[in-house]
C-alpha angles and dihedrals in degrees: 000000000000092000091058099084096062089050091052090049092049093049093046091048090053091049095047093049092045091049094047094125090064099037091107087076088071097063116121130018110013096195108061111224141196137186131260120200122192128196112185120199090223139026112285148115125285122220130187115200089344092306116118113242103178146301117277135201122229112287091357113137117226124189130211112191128188095045109159121244116270140052121331137175118233115197132183117197123193133167112257093016136093113256111261113221124186128177114215134182114219122204126193113278094003132115121224116199124205122195103198111203109198117214119206115241112254123239119275110274115240130181120202102176127092098016127200088260090059096043116115113196107224091201089072091064096043118117114260093234091053091048088057089054090051092050092050091048091050091054092048090050091050088052091051092247092136099158092053092047091051092050088060096044104043095071089053092050092048092048097046096043107195096008106133103211103070088035090058093049090050091047089050091060087059094045091051093048091047091050091050096047114114119242088258094055094075099141093050091048093051092047091054092050092049090052094047098053101070091043091055093046089062088070101041103063130082097334103029124205106219095224091051087056090050090047090053089052090053091047090056091046090056088048089053094243102135096173092061091041090058093042093056095042090053089050091052092051090049087056099045109354096150091062113101093205091055090053093047091051091047091052090053089056093049092050090049088066088068092211132125090242090051092051091049091051091047091053091049093050093046094047087058090048090051089052090052094047120350093172094078118106094211091057091052092047094052091044087053090051090051095050092045091053088054091051096250093133100168092054091045090054091050091054094048092048091047090051090054090047092050094047117010089186094060103118096193091053092057090043093053091045089054091049090050093052091045091055089050089051092243091137100171092051089047092051091049093053094044093047088054089054093053090043088058093044115013090189096056097120099188091064092057094053089049090050088051089053092047094053092042090055089047089052091243093134096170093056090043092053092048092054094046089052090051089050091053090048093051090048088058092247089296112184093239090053092048090048090053089050090052089051089053091051090052092049091046087055093243090136097164089051092049092049092050092050092047093050090049089052091050088065089062103036141023094214110157090218090073089066089056094054091041090054092050094047095043092051092051090047089056097251099126095167093056090043091053093049092049093046091049090053091047096052090045091060105033125094111238093239091060096054112113128205093256090059090061090042094056094041088052093048091049090052092048090050089054092050096256091124101160092047091047093049090054090059094043090051089051088054090050091052090056097038108026094168096063105113092186090062092056089051092049093048096045091048090051092049092053092047094044095045095236104146099168094049092044092049091055090054091047090053090052090050090051090050088053088054095234088119097044092116091049091053093050100037100046115069093209095053095039089057095043102039121036111215097215133034117245113280094019123129114274092222113106111210117237113266119240135190109259100165 
């Protein structure tokens, strides 16, 4: 949306000129501020939005004035204690107090029984025919063909009763599906995790199966319980710590926690695995994943390229390399790596969805659509795959296609998320009445904590279209509170203010836009606005940062 910023400037200029009689309200500080005070229970260092403020003594109150309106993260770090993180919302002229209770770090968890010396790997006594079934199920799970994998595994689980091996492989299909659920597929994710837990517990009791223990660690990582993730990964390494595959699997669980501590643990575990056997492509791939998650892109690329050099047939290595290039916007390089992945395994579904994303970003919508359709086909027309395809059609501005896919899905499922996507697509297709009906159904069935900024944005735009300007602006402003970097929302709100003749409300939005520096050129190029609204607060640096597209 690179053309969005000039449109925002033009709309804001119109608003500021139109609201000239009340521009004197804008004199002074353009970014309303409040105060945050922090009182830690122990001696430590206080950070605001990851920036160090100062050191603090135990129970000493420190104050940080001039904190801009909005949400902020307050963190207290102290040696020997867990980091204390608190999210606060600051309003203009108000003081927010944080009492940071520091919790001592617990002792390192150690397991002594059974030891690696006592561990008997049950896979070694498994029937050859059953091992073939497990291998086939593992490939199907890797390719996101969960239903087919479960069809193979359920008879083994039913036959063996409490045997942990088949139960673990079945649980892993649910862990993989939960990990690959989008943020909007909350109910499906939770259902998969509920199903996985009892299957994993079969292999973690008196005679533990090491991969069941690792699976339990991953389950807790997906549940955001890092302490239990670490506990189970340590237990797995006590059982079979000299096994490279065990360490690679443990690292995957640590990374799943998506925390700094988890990434640090993953790197430690993988470094040991690399020491044991650095000439394994899977070790290099997971090391690359770990470094990429920490933002060390050059080192991640080295690991992916080394993985491909070690084993040119490693599908995941080519896939990760393609993902890396796609994130760097090197679309041709990404396509080359991903095409190599599907050449090695034509049924590797993740590569097709990545190819679809690559060609979508490169504006090659025909090629993107073809790869998304292949992805849906390989997923056996699974509802989650079809929903993702409908999302792609919406993003590619094929609104009639998205609406048709959503309505076809509604015959198979009553998922509330379909109403969201139907509302978005119908609004963009010009059918405001259908958009309103879908959005009403969506809000009636969604939990408040799962509402996203775009939901408020579209409900607001629907209301504005129907002439309910003040009501629509309330929703658009809610969206701006949750996503303050969305230039398009400022444009939408300012346009609505001009049309609805709401100067005070529009002026408030214009001031926020100025504070965000999207209107810096308006405020310096237009004599009226440069006199009425200073672009920088007194004492601030005169340098204006370069503007970038954040839409």
